[in-house]
PDB file of C-alpha atoms in Angstrom:
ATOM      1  CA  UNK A  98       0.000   0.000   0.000  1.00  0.00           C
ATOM      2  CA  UNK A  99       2.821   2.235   0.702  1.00  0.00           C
ATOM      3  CA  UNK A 100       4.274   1.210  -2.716  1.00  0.00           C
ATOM      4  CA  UNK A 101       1.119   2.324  -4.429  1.00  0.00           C
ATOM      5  CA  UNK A 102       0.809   6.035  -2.303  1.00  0.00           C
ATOM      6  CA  UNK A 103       4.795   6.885  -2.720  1.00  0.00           C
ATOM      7  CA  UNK A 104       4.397   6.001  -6.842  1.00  0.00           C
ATOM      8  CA  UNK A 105       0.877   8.523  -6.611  1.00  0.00           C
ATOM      9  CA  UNK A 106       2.446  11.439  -4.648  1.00  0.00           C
ATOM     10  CA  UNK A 107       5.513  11.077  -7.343  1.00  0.00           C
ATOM     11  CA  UNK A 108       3.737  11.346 -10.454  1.00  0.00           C
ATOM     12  CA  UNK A 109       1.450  14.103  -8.811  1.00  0.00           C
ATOM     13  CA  UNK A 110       4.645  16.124  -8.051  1.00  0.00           C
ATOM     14  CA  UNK A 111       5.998  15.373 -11.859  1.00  0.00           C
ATOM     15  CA  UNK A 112       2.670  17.525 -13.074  1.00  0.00           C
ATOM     16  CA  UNK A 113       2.766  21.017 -13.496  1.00  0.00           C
ATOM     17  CA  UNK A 114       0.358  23.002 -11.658  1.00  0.00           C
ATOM     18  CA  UNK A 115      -0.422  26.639 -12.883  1.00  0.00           C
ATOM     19  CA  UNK A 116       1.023  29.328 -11.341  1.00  0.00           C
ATOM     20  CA  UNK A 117      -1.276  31.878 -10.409  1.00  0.00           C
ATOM     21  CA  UNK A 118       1.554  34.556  -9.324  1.00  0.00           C
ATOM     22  CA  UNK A 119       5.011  33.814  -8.084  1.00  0.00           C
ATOM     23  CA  UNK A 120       5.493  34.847  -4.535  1.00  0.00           C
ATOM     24  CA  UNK A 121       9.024  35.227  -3.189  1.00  0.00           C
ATOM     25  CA  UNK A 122       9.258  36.500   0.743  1.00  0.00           C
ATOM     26  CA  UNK A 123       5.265  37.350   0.508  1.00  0.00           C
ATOM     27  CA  UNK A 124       5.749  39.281  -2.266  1.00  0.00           C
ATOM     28  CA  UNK A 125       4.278  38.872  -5.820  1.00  0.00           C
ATOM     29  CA  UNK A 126       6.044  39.349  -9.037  1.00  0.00           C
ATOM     30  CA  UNK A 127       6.074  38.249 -12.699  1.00  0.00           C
ATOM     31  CA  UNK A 128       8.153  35.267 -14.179  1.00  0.00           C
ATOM     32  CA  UNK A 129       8.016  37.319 -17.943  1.00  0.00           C
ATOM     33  CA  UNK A 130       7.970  40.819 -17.975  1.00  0.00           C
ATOM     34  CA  UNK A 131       5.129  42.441 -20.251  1.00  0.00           C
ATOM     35  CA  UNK A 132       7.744  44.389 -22.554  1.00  0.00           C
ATOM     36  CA  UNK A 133       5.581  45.987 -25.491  1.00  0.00           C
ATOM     37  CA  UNK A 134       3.304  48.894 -24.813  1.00  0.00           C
ATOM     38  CA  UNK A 135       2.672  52.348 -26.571  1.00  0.00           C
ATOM     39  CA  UNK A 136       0.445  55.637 -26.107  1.00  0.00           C
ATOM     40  CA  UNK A 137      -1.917  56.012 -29.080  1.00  0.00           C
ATOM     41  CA  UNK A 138      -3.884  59.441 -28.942  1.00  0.00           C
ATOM     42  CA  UNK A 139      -5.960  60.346 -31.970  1.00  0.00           C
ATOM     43  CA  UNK A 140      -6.079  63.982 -31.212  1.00  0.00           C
ATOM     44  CA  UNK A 141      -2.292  65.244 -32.075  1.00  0.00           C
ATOM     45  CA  UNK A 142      -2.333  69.532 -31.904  1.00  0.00           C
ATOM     46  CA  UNK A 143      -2.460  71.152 -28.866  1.00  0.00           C
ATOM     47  CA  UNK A 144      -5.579  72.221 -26.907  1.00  0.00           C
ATOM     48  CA  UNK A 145      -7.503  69.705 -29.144  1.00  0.00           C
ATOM     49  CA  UNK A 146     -10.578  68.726 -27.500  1.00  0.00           C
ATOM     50  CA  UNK A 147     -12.317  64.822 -26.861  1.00  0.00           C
ATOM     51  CA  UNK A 148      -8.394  63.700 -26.165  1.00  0.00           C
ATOM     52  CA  UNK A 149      -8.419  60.224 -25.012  1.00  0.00           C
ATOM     53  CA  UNK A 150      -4.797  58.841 -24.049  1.00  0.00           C
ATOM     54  CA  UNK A 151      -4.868  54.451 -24.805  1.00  0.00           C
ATOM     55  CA  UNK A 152      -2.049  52.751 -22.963  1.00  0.00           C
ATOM     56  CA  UNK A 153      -1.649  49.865 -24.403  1.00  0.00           C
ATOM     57  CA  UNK A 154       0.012  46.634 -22.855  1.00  0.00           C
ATOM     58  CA  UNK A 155       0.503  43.645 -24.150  1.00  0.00           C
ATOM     59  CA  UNK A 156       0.612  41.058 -21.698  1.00  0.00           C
ATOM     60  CA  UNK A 157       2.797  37.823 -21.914  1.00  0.00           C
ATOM     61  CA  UNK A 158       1.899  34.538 -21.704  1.00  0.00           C
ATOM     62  CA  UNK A 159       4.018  33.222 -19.243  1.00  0.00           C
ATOM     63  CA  UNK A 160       4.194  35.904 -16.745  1.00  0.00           C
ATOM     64  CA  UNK A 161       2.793  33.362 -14.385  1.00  0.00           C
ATOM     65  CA  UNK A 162       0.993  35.991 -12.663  1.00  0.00           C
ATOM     66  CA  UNK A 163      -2.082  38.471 -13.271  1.00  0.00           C
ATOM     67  CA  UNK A 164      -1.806  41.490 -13.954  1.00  0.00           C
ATOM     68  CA  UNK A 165      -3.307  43.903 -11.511  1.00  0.00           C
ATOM     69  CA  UNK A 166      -2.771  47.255 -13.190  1.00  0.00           C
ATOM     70  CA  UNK A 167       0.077  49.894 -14.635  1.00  0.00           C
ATOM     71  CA  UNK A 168       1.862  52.777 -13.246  1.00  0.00           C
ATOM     72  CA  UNK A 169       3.164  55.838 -15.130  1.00  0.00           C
ATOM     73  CA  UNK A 170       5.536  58.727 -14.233  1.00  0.00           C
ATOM     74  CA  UNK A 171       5.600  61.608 -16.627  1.00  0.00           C
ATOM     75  CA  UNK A 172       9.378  62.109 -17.167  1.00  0.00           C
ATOM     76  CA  UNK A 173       9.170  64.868 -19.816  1.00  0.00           C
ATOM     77  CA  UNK A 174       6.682  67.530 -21.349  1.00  0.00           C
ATOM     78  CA  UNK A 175       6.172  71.245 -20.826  1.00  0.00           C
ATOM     79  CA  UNK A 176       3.504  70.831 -18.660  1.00  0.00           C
ATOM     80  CA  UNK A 177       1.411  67.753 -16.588  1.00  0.00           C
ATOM     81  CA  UNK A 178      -0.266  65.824 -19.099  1.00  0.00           C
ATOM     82  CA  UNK A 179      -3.203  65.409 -16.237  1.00  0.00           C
ATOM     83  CA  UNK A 180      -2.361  69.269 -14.989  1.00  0.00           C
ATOM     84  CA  UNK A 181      -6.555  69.367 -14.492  1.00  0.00           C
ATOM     85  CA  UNK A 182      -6.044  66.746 -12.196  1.00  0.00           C
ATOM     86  CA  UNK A 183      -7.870  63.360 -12.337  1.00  0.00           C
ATOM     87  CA  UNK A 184      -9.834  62.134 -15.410  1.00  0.00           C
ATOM     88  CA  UNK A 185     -12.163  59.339 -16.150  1.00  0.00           C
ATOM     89  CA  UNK A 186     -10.320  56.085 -16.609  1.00  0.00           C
ATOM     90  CA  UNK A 187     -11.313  52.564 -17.940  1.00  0.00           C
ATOM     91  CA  UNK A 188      -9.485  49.764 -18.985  1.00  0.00           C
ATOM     92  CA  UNK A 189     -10.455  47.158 -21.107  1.00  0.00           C
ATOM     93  CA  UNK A 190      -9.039  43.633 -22.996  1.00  0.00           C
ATOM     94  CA  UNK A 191      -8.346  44.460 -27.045  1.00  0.00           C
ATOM     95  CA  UNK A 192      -7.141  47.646 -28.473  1.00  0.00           C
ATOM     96  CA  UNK A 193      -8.617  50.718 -28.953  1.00  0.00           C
ATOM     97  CA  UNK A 194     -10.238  50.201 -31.863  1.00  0.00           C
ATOM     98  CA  UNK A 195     -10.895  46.736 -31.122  1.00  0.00           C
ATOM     99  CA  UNK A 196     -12.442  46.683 -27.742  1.00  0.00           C
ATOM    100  CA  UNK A 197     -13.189  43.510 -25.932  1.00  0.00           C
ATOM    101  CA  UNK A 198     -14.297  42.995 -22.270  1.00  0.00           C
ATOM    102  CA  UNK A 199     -14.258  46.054 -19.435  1.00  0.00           C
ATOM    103  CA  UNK A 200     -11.846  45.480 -16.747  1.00  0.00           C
ATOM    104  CA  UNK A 201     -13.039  47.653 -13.387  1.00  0.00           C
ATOM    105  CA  UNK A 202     -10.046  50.233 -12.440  1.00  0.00           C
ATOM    106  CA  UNK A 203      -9.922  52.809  -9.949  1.00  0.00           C
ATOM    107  CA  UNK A 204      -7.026  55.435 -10.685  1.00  0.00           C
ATOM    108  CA  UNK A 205      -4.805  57.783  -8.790  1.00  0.00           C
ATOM    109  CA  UNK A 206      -3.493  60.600 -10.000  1.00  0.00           C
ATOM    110  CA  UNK A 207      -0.714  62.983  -8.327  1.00  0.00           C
ATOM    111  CA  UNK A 208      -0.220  66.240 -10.559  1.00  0.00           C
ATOM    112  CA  UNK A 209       2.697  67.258  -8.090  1.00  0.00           C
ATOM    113  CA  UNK A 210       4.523  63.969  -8.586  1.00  0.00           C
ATOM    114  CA  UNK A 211       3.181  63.904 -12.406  1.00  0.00           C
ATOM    115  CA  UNK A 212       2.502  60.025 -11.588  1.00  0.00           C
ATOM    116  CA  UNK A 213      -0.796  58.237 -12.061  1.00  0.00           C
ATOM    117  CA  UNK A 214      -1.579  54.729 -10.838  1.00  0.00           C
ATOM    118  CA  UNK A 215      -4.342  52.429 -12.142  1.00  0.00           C
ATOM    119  CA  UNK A 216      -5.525  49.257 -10.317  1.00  0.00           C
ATOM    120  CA  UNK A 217      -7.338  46.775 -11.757  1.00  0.00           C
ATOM    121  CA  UNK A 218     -10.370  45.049  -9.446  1.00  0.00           C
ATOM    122  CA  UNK A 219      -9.547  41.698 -11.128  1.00  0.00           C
ATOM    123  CA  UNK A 220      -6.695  40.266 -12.460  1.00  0.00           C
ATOM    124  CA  UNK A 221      -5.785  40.668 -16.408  1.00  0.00           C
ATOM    125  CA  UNK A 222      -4.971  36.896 -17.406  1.00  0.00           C
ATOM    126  CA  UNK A 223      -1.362  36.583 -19.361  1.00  0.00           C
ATOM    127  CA  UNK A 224      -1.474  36.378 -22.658  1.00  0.00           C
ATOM    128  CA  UNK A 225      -4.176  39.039 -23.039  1.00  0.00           C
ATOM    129  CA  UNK A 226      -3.879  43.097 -24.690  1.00  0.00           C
ATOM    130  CA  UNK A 227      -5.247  45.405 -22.322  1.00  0.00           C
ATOM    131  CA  UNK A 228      -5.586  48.993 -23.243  1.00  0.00           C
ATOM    132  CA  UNK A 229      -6.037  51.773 -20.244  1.00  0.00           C
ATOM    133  CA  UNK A 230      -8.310  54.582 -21.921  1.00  0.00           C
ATOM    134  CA  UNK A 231      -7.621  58.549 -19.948  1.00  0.00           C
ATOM    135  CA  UNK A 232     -10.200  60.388 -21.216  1.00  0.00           C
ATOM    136  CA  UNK A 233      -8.260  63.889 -20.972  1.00  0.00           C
ATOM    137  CA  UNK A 234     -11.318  65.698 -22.834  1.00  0.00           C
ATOM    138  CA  UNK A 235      -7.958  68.465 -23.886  1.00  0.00           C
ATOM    139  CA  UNK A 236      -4.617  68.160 -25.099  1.00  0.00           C
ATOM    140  CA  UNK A 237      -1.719  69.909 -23.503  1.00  0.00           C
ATOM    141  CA  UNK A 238       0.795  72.263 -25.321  1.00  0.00           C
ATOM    142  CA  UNK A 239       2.492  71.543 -27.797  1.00  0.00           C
ATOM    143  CA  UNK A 240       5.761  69.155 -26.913  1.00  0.00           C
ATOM    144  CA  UNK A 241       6.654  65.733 -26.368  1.00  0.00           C
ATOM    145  CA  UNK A 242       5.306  63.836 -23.520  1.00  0.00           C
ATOM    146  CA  UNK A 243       6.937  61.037 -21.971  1.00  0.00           C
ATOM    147  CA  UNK A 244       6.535  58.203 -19.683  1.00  0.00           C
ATOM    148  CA  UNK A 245       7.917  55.359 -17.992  1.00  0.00           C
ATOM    149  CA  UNK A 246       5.717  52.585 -17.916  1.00  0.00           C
ATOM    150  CA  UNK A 247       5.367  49.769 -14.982  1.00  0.00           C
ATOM    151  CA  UNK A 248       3.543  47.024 -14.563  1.00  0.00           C
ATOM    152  CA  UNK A 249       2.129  45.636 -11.299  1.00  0.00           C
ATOM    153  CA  UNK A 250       1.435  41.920  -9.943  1.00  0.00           C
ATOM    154  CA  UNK A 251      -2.074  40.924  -8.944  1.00  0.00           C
ATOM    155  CA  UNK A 252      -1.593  39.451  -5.559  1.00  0.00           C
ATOM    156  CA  UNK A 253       0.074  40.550  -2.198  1.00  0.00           C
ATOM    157  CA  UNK A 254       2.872  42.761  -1.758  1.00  0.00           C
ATOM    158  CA  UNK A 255       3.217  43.325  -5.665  1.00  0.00           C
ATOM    159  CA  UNK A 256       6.698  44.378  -7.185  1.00  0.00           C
ATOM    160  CA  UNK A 257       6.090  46.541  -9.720  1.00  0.00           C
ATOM    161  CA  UNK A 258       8.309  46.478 -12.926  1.00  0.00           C
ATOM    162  CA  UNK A 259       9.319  48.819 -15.627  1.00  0.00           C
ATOM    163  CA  UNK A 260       7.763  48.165 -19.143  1.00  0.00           C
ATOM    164  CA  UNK A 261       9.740  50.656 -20.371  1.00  0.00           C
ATOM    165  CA  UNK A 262       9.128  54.232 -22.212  1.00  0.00           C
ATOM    166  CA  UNK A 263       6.369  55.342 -24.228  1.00  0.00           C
ATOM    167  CA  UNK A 264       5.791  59.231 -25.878  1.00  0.00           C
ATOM    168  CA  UNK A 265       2.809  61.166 -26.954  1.00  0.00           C
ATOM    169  CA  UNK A 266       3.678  63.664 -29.384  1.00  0.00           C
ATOM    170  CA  UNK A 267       1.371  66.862 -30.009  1.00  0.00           C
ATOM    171  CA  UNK A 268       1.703  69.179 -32.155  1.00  0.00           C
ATOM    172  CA  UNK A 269       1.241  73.135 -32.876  1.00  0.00           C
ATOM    173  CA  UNK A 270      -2.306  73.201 -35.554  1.00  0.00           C
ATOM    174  CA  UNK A 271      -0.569  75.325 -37.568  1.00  0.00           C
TER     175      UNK A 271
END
């Protein structure tokens, strides 16, 4: 009988379970790091109205953990891209002119800081696009706006990590 449970708990320990998130010292981080994002914003000159910034993230499949929303710091630009402080956010699976499923957010913006953080309610499966729509309703001046980009875990204690740089250009109408 011991013969037969010793050979079960074997081949059990020879499957592979799926990681839902990778937790090292209580903390939760991802195995592959989402690595290809941009800012799309169909409203390029300056001032223009019904601006909506799209972050959009594509999310690896093995990250081995969900992920449970995106960080930005605005490293250049002539003034906060969010300088009227916070704006409505959503976030949803697909692209922006592809959109798929809503994914519930709540956002926090610090014009000071020029940082805004998004969480997501529930996890964004890997191997998913997720887009993160700021509805800025009016561009800034004219200049070019950039980011850094990071992603964060879904789970305790998450470890955020960089994604890297992405730029919004806009441009003088005339």
């Amino acid at each position: 009988m011991s013969l037969i449970y010793s050979a079960l708990t074997a081949a059990l320990m020879l499957v592979a379970i799926p990681a839902r998130a990778l937790e090292i010292n209580g903390q939760t981080s991802f195995v592959a790091v989402p690595t290809k994002a941009r800012l799309v914003n169909y409203q390029w000159y300056a001032f223009e109205g019904r601006a909506t910034y799209y972050v959009v993230l594509d999310f690896p499949q093995g990250a081995e953990a969900g992920l449970g929303g995106i960080s930005l710091e605005q490293i250049r630009g002539v003034q906060p891209a969010f300088l009227y402080g916070a704006v409505p956010v959503r976030a949803f699976l697909g692209t922006p002119r592809k959109e798929g499923r809503n994914v519930p957010t709540a956002a926090e913006f610090n014009i000071e800081s020029r940082t805004v953080n998004v969480q997501f309610k529930e996890p964004v499966e890997p191997g998913n696009t997720v887009t993160v729509a700021f509805k800025a309703g009016t561009n800034p001046p004219a200049d070019l706006y950039t980011f850094t980009l990071a992603a964060i875990p879904f789970g305790p204690s998450p470890i955020p990590q960089v994604v890297g740089v992405i730029q919004m250009d806009i441009h003088t109408p005339y």
